[in-house]
Amino acid sequence: MRTHYPVVIVGAGPAGLLLSHLLHLQGIESIVLESRSREAVESTIRAGVLEQGTMDILNETGVGERMRREGAVHHGIELAFGGARHRIALTELTGRAITVYAQHEVIKDLIAAREAVQGEILFDVSDVSVHDVDSAQPSVQFVVDGQTRRLTCDFIAGCDGFHGVCREAIPSDVREEYQRVYPFGWFGVLVEAPPSSDELIYAAHERGFALISTRSPMVQRMYFQCDPSERAETWSDERIWHELHTRTESDDGWRLKEGRIFQKNVVAMRSFVATPMQHGRLFLAGDAAHIVPPTGAKGMNLAVADVWRLARALDDFYHRDTEDALKGYSAAALKRIWRAEHFSYWMTRMLHRLDDASPFEQKMQRAELEYVVSSRAASLTLAENYVGLPLA
Ligand code: RFL
Ligand code: PHB
């Protein structure tokens, strides 16, 4: 059994899988270690919105074929408040668009691409620990099929999400963490129904935020703001529809189409950044280093941007004999991350019901919404962040 790889990647989410794919295209071998089963990884329902830059990377690296066929390209989004809907014309304003294509479909496409070239992904591993990241030869120990194994490598990529183990391997005296936990969550449902709208609707209502998104011509994704400790299984379908209808209704008579609800879940909301994203030969990417609230649809896109940068830096190391890009990885990645953190925070504050806000602050929130939908400059600010700022 092989015991050394140039790069060991912990985590088979979008970050880890895309990194292994990009490295393969550059002729750099890697192995991916994942604690969950393949089935679990391929079926976890999460993100849906891909920025233009994410689409471009998937297309240019040969894994965009199904996304082009099954994903839906959207040229605008709608902001609903005060009984009216207002369109933000993303493409008219920026020349760019977004694609709605589920994260677990991206994951399936990446796993298929790795399999096609015998790329190694070990599922169901446990007890992963990383060692000697300060040395020229770090290693990763884990258990698979009841056997303890240890792999040495040149680099470890910590792509193991917010609850992973890699971030903790950066010593606490050099690691800084910035965090905000929001006093609300999102209640998410999957519904068997045709789309109610051609574009995503972000609704701000006195009862709280709601989002109408889509997955396919027959499956719709909807969310509404709730208490973060809410237990999804205790909510009847009737109660869910009541919240969704109330928060999205508009004066023009438009009404959400109902259907069978076949999945319910509640997600908590936080903003989080750990810096630096590198220590010795350990590099963090994606949710392992940062979390955004989902309102800006940035989480998976940031993970993609991180590994795109990391893959290029590793290419420089192996093929151009320079470590400059690796040394600059954390600082360069964090510029984009802080921008996305601000955008996600701003969208969240603007669109959610804020129980801690004074009446004055509530008026400020409405004034901001009115401005965003009426000023070209303000709409453009939202649009250029939503479709994603250029990567380089
Ligand atoms: P992931 O996807 O969490 O993958 C990490 C993987 O690492 C594994 N793992 C371990 N493996 C081995 N050993 C260990 N010790 C391990 N610990 C963990 C895990 O099992 C997992 O498979 O992180 P990654 O790759 O950084 O990707 C991040 C994205 O998944 C995340 O940012 C997005 O889902 C966020 N997000 C959205 N992002 C968007 O760009 N657009 C969206 O529209 C969007 N909507 C969302 C979202 C996230 C949501 N939730 C559920 C928080 C909507 C929601 C509701
Ligand atoms: C989704 O479709 O899951 C989705 C869309 C937009 C967001 C967050 C999630 O801002």
JSON list of C-alpha atoms and ligand atoms in Angstrom, two decimals, residues 45-49 100 186 200 202 209 211-215 221-223 293-298 347 386, ligand 2:
[
{"chain": "A", "resi": 45, "resn": "ILE", "atom": "CA", "xyz": [-28.67, 19.09, 0.43]},
{"chain": "A", "resi": 46, "resn": "ARG", "atom": "CA", "xyz": [-26.90, 22.43, 0.71]},
{"chain": "A", "resi": 47, "resn": "ALA", "atom": "CA", "xyz": [-26.05, 25.27, -1.64]},
{"chain": "A", "resi": 48, "resn": "GLY", "atom": "CA", "xyz": [-27.64, 26.05, -4.97]},
{"chain": "A", "resi": 49, "resn": "VAL", "atom": "CA", "xyz": [-26.21, 29.23, -6.46]},
{"chain": "A", "resi": 100, "resn": "VAL", "atom": "CA", "xyz": [-28.77, 27.42, -9.98]},
{"chain": "A", "resi": 186, "resn": "TRP", "atom": "CA", "xyz": [-33.27, 29.29, 8.27]},
{"chain": "A", "resi": 200, "resn": "LEU", "atom": "CA", "xyz": [-35.04, 33.73, -6.95]},
{"chain": "A", "resi": 202, "resn": "TYR", "atom": "CA", "xyz": [-35.50, 37.31, -1.43]},
{"chain": "A", "resi": 209, "resn": "PHE", "atom": "CA", "xyz": [-37.10, 36.79, 5.83]},
{"chain": "A", "resi": 211, "resn": "LEU", "atom": "CA", "xyz": [-36.30, 32.91, 0.10]},
{"chain": "A", "resi": 212, "resn": "ILE", "atom": "CA", "xyz": [-37.85, 31.17, -2.88]},
{"chain": "A", "resi": 213, "resn": "SER", "atom": "CA", "xyz": [-35.22, 29.23, -4.80]},
{"chain": "A", "resi": 214, "resn": "THR", "atom": "CA", "xyz": [-35.35, 26.28, -7.15]},
{"chain": "A", "resi": 215, "resn": "ARG", "atom": "CA", "xyz": [-33.69, 22.95, -7.85]},
{"chain": "A", "resi": 221, "resn": "ARG", "atom": "CA", "xyz": [-36.15, 25.01, -2.51]},
{"chain": "A", "resi": 222, "resn": "MET", "atom": "CA", "xyz": [-37.64, 27.47, -0.02]},
{"chain": "A", "resi": 223, "resn": "TYR", "atom": "CA", "xyz": [-36.46, 28.93, 3.25]},
{"chain": "A", "resi": 293, "resn": "PRO", "atom": "CA", "xyz": [-24.59, 33.21, 6.42]},
{"chain": "A", "resi": 294, "resn": "PRO", "atom": "CA", "xyz": [-26.31, 31.79, 3.31]},
{"chain": "A", "resi": 295, "resn": "THR", "atom": "CA", "xyz": [-28.13, 35.04, 2.41]},
{"chain": "A", "resi": 296, "resn": "GLY", "atom": "CA", "xyz": [-25.42, 36.05, -0.08]},
{"chain": "A", "resi": 297, "resn": "ALA", "atom": "CA", "xyz": [-25.07, 32.52, -1.56]},
{"chain": "A", "resi": 298, "resn": "LYS", "atom": "CA", "xyz": [-21.32, 32.75, -1.18]},
{"chain": "A", "resi": 347, "resn": "MET", "atom": "CA", "xyz": [-27.51, 41.10, 2.86]},
{"chain": "A", "resi": 386, "resn": "TYR", "atom": "CA", "xyz": [-23.89, 38.49, -5.99]},
{"chain": "B", "resi": 2, "resn": "PHB", "atom": "C1", "xyz": [-30.47, 27.60, -2.40]},
{"chain": "B", "resi": 2, "resn": "PHB", "atom": "O1", "xyz": [-31.05, 27.42, -3.49]},
{"chain": "B", "resi": 2, "resn": "PHB", "atom": "O2", "xyz": [-30.27, 26.67, -1.61]},
{"chain": "B", "resi": 2, "resn": "PHB", "atom": "C2", "xyz": [-30.01, 28.95, -2.03]},
{"chain": "B", "resi": 2, "resn": "PHB", "atom": "C3", "xyz": [-30.17, 30.00, -2.93]},
{"chain": "B", "resi": 2, "resn": "PHB", "atom": "C4", "xyz": [-29.74, 31.28, -2.57]},
{"chain": "B", "resi": 2, "resn": "PHB", "atom": "C5", "xyz": [-29.18, 31.49, -1.32]},
{"chain": "B", "resi": 2, "resn": "PHB", "atom": "C6", "xyz": [-29.02, 30.44, -0.44]},
{"chain": "B", "resi": 2, "resn": "PHB", "atom": "C7", "xyz": [-29.44, 29.17, -0.79]},
{"chain": "B", "resi": 2, "resn": "PHB", "atom": "O3", "xyz": [-28.81, 32.75, -0.97]}
]
